[in-house]
PDB file of C-alpha atoms in Angstrom:
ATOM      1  CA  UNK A   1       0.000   0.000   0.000  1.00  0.00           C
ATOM      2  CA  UNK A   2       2.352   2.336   0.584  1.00  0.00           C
ATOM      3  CA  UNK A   3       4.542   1.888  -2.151  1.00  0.00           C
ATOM      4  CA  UNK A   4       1.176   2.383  -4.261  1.00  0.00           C
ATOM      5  CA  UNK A   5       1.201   5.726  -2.467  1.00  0.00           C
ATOM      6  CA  UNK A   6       4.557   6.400  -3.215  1.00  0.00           C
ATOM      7  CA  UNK A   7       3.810   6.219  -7.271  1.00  0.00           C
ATOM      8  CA  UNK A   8       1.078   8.087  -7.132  1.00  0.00           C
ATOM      9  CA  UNK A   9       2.588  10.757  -5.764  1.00  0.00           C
ATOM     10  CA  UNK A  10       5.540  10.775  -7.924  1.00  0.00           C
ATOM     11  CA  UNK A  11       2.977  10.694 -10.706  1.00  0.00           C
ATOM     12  CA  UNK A  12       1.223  13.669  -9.304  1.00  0.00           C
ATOM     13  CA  UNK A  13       4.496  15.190  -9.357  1.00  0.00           C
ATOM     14  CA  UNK A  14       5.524  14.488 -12.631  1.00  0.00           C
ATOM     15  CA  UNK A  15       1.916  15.817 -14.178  1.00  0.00           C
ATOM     16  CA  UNK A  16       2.589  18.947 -12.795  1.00  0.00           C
ATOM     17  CA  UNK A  17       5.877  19.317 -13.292  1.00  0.00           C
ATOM     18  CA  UNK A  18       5.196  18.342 -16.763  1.00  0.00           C
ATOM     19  CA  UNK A  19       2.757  21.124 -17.275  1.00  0.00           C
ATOM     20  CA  UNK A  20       4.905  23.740 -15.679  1.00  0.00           C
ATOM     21  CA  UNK A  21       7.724  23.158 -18.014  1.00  0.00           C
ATOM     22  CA  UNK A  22       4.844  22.615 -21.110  1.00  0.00           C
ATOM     23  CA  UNK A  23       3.633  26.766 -19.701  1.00  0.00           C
ATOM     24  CA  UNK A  24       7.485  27.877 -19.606  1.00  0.00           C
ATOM     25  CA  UNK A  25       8.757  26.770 -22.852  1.00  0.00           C
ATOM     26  CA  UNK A  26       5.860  28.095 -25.313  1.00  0.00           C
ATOM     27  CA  UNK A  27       6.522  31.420 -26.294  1.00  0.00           C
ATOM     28  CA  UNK A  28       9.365  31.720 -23.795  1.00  0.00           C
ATOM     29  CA  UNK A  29       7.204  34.082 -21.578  1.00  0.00           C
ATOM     30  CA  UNK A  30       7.798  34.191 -17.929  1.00  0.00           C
ATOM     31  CA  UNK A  31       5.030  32.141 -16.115  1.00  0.00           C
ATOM     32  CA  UNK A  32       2.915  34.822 -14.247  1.00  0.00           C
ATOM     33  CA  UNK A  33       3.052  35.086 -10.175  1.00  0.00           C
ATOM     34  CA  UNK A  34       0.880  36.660  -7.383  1.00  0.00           C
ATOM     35  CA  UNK A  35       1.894  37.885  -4.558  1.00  0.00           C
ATOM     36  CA  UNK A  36      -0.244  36.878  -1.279  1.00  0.00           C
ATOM     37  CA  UNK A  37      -0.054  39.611   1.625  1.00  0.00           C
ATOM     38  CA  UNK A  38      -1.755  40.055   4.867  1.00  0.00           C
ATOM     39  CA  UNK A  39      -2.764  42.683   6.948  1.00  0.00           C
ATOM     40  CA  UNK A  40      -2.068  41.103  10.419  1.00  0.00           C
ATOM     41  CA  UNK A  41       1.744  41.233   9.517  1.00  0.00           C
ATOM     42  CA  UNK A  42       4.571  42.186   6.804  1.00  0.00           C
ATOM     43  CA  UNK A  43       4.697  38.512   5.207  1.00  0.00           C
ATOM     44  CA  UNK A  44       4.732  38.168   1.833  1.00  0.00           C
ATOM     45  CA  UNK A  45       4.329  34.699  -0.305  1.00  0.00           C
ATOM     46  CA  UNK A  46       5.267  34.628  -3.764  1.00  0.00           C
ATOM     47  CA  UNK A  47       3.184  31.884  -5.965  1.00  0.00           C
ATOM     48  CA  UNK A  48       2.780  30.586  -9.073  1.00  0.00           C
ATOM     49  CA  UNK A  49      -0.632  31.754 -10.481  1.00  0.00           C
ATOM     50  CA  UNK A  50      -1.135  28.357 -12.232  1.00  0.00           C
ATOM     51  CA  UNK A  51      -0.377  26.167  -8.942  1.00  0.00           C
ATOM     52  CA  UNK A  52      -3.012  28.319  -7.204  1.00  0.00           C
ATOM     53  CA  UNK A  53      -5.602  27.658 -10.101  1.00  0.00           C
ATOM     54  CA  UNK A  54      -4.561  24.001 -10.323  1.00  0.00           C
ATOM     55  CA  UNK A  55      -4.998  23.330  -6.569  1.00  0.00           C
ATOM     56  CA  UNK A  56      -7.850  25.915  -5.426  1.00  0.00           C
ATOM     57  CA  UNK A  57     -11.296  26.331  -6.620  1.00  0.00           C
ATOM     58  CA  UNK A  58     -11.439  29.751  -4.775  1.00  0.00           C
ATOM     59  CA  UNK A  59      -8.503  30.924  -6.285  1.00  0.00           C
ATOM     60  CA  UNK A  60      -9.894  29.149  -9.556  1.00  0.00           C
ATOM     61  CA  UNK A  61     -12.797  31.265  -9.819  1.00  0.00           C
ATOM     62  CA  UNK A  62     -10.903  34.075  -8.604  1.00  0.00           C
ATOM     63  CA  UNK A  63      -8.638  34.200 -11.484  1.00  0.00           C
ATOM     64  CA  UNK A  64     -11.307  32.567 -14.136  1.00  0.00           C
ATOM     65  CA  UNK A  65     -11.920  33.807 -17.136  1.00  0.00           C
ATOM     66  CA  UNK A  66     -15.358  35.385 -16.428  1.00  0.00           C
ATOM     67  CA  UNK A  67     -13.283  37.245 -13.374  1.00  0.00           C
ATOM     68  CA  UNK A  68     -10.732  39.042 -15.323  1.00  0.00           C
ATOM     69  CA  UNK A  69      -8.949  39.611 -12.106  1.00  0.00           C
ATOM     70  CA  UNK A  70      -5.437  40.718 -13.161  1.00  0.00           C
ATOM     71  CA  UNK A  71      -4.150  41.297 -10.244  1.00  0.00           C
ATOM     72  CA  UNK A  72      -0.413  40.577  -9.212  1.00  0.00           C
ATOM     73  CA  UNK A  73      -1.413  40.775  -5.586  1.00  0.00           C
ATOM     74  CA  UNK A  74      -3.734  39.956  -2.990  1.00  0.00           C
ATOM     75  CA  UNK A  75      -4.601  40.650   0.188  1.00  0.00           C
ATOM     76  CA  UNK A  76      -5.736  37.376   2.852  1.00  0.00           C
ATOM     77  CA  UNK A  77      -7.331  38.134   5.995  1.00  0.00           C
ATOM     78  CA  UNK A  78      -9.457  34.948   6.733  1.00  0.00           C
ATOM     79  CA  UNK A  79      -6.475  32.163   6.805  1.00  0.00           C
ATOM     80  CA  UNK A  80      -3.774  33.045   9.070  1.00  0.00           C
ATOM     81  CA  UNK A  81       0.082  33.260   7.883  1.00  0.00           C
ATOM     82  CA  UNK A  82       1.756  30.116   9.084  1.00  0.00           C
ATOM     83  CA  UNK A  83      -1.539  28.337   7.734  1.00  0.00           C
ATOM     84  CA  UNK A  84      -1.352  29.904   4.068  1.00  0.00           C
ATOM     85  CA  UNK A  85       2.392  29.122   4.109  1.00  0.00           C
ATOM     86  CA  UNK A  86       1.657  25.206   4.667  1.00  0.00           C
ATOM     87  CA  UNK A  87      -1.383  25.215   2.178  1.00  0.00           C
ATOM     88  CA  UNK A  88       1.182  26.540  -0.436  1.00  0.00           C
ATOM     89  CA  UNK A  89       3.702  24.739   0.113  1.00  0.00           C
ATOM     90  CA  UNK A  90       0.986  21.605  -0.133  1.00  0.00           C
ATOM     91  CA  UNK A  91      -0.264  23.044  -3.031  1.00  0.00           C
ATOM     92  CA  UNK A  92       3.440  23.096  -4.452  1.00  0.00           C
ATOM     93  CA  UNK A  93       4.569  19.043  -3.059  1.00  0.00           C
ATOM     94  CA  UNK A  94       1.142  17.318  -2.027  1.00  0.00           C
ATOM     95  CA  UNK A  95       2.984  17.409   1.195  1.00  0.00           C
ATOM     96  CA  UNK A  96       3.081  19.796   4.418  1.00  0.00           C
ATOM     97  CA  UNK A  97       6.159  21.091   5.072  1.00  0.00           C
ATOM     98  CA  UNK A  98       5.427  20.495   8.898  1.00  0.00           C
ATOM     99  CA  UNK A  99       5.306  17.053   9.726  1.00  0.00           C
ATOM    100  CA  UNK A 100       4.137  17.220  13.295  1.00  0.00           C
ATOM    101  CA  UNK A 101       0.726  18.827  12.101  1.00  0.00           C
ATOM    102  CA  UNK A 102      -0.333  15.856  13.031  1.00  0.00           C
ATOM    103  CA  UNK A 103       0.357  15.715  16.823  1.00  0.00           C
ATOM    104  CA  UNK A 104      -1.074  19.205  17.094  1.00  0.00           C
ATOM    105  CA  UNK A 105      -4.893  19.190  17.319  1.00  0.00           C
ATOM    106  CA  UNK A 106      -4.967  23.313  16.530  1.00  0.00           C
ATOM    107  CA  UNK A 107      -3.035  22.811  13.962  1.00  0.00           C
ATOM    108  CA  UNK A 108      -5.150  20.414  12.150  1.00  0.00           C
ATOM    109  CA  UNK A 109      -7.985  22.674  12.936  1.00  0.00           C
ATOM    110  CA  UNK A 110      -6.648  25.803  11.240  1.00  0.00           C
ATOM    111  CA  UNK A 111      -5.479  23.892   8.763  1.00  0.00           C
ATOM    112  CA  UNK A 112      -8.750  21.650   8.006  1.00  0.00           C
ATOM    113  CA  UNK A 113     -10.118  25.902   8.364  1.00  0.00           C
ATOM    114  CA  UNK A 114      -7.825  27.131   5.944  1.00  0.00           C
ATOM    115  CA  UNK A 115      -8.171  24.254   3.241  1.00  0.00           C
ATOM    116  CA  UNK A 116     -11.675  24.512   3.337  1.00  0.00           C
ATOM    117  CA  UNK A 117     -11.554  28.208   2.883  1.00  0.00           C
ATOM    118  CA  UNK A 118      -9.685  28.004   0.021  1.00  0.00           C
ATOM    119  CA  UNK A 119     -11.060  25.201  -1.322  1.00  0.00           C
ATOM    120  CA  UNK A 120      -7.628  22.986  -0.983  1.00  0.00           C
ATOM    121  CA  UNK A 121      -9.575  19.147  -1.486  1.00  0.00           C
ATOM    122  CA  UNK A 122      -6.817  17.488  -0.874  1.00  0.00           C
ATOM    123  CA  UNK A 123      -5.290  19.250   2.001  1.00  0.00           C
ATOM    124  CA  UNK A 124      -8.761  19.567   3.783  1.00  0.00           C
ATOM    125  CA  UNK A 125      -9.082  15.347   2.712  1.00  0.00           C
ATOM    126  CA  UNK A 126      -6.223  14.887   4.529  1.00  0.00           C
ATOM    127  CA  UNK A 127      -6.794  16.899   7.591  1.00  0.00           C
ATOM    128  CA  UNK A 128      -9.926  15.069   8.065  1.00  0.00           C
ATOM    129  CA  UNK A 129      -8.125  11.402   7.731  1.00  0.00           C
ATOM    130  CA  UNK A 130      -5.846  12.955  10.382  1.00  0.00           C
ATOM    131  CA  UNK A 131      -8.699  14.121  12.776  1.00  0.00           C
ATOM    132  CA  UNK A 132     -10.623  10.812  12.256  1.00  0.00           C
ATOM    133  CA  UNK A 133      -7.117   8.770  13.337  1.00  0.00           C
ATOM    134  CA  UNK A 134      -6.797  10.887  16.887  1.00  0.00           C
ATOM    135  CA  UNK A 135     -10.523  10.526  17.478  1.00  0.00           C
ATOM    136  CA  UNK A 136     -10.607   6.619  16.807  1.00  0.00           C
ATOM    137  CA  UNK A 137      -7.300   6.869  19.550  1.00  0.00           C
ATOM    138  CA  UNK A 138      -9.250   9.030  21.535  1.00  0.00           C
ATOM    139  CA  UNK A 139     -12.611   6.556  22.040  1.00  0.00           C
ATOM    140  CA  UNK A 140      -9.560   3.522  22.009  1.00  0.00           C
ATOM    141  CA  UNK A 141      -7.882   5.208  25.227  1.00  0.00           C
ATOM    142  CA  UNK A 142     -10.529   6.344  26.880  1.00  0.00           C
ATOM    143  CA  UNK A 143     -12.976   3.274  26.663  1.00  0.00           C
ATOM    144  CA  UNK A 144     -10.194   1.236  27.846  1.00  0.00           C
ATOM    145  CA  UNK A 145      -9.723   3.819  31.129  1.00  0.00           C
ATOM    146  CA  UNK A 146     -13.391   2.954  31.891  1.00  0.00           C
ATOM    147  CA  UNK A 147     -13.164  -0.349  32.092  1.00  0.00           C
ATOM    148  CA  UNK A 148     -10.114   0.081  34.324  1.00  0.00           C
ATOM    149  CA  UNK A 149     -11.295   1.903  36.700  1.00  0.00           C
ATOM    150  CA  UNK A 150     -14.853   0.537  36.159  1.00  0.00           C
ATOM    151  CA  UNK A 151     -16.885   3.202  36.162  1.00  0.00           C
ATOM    152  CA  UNK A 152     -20.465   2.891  37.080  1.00  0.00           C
ATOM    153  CA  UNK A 153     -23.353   4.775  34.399  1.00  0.00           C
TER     154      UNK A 153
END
């Protein structure tokens, strides 16, 4: 199984990498960015317009056609910083950068937040397999404590 995993994601890789060099090398024009600011603090995040279309349906329909939203930067006040950097850096590998996301229960809530937001699928997919796993741990441990220390309904 999770050499299956493994291929897939190489594949997933490979697709995108594929079309990234397939956007470069036609016409030789630079492949467009946008810049993602926020007012809480000075961050900036630099992105590749077509990985944000590729991987979000709310920045899909924010750059669609219908849109014609030109913009080279935006402004994000309803996902917080550190969250927006691990969505795009998710967006970029299929992977977060921070791999104890998954120890941290607030972390997996603002991201599960943030992917949903933004409409990340397979970010927020993946922060619900991860919520499901410590909740099935959760009822494990604490059903097993009851009948320890036999508690009485």
């Amino acid at each position: 199984v999770g050499m299956t995993t493994e291929i897939q994601r190489s594949a997933q890789r490979f697709g995108f990498l594929e079309d990234m060099l397939r956007t470069t090398w036609t016409g030789g024009a630079s492949l467009p960015v946008v810049t993602i600011k926020f007012s809480q603090n000075d961050l900036k995040l630099t992105v590749y317009k077509h990985v944000l279309v590729k991987k979000s349906s709310y920045f899909r329909e924010l750059f669609s056609p219908d849109v014609r939203n030109a913009t080279s930067e935006l402004v994000v006040d309803d996902v917080a910083p550190h969250t927006m950097e691990e969505l795009v850096e998710f967006m970029h590998t299929g992977e977060f950068s921070d791999p104890s996301y998954r120890s941290s229960i607030d972390k997996l809530k603002e991201l599960h937040a943030g992917a949903y937001k933004l409409g990340v699928a397979e970010a927020w997919s993946l922060c619900i397999d991860a919520i499901s796993v410590r909740l099935c741990r959760c009822a494990v441990y604490f059903g097993s404590l009851r009948r320890r220390i036999r508690c009485r309904p």
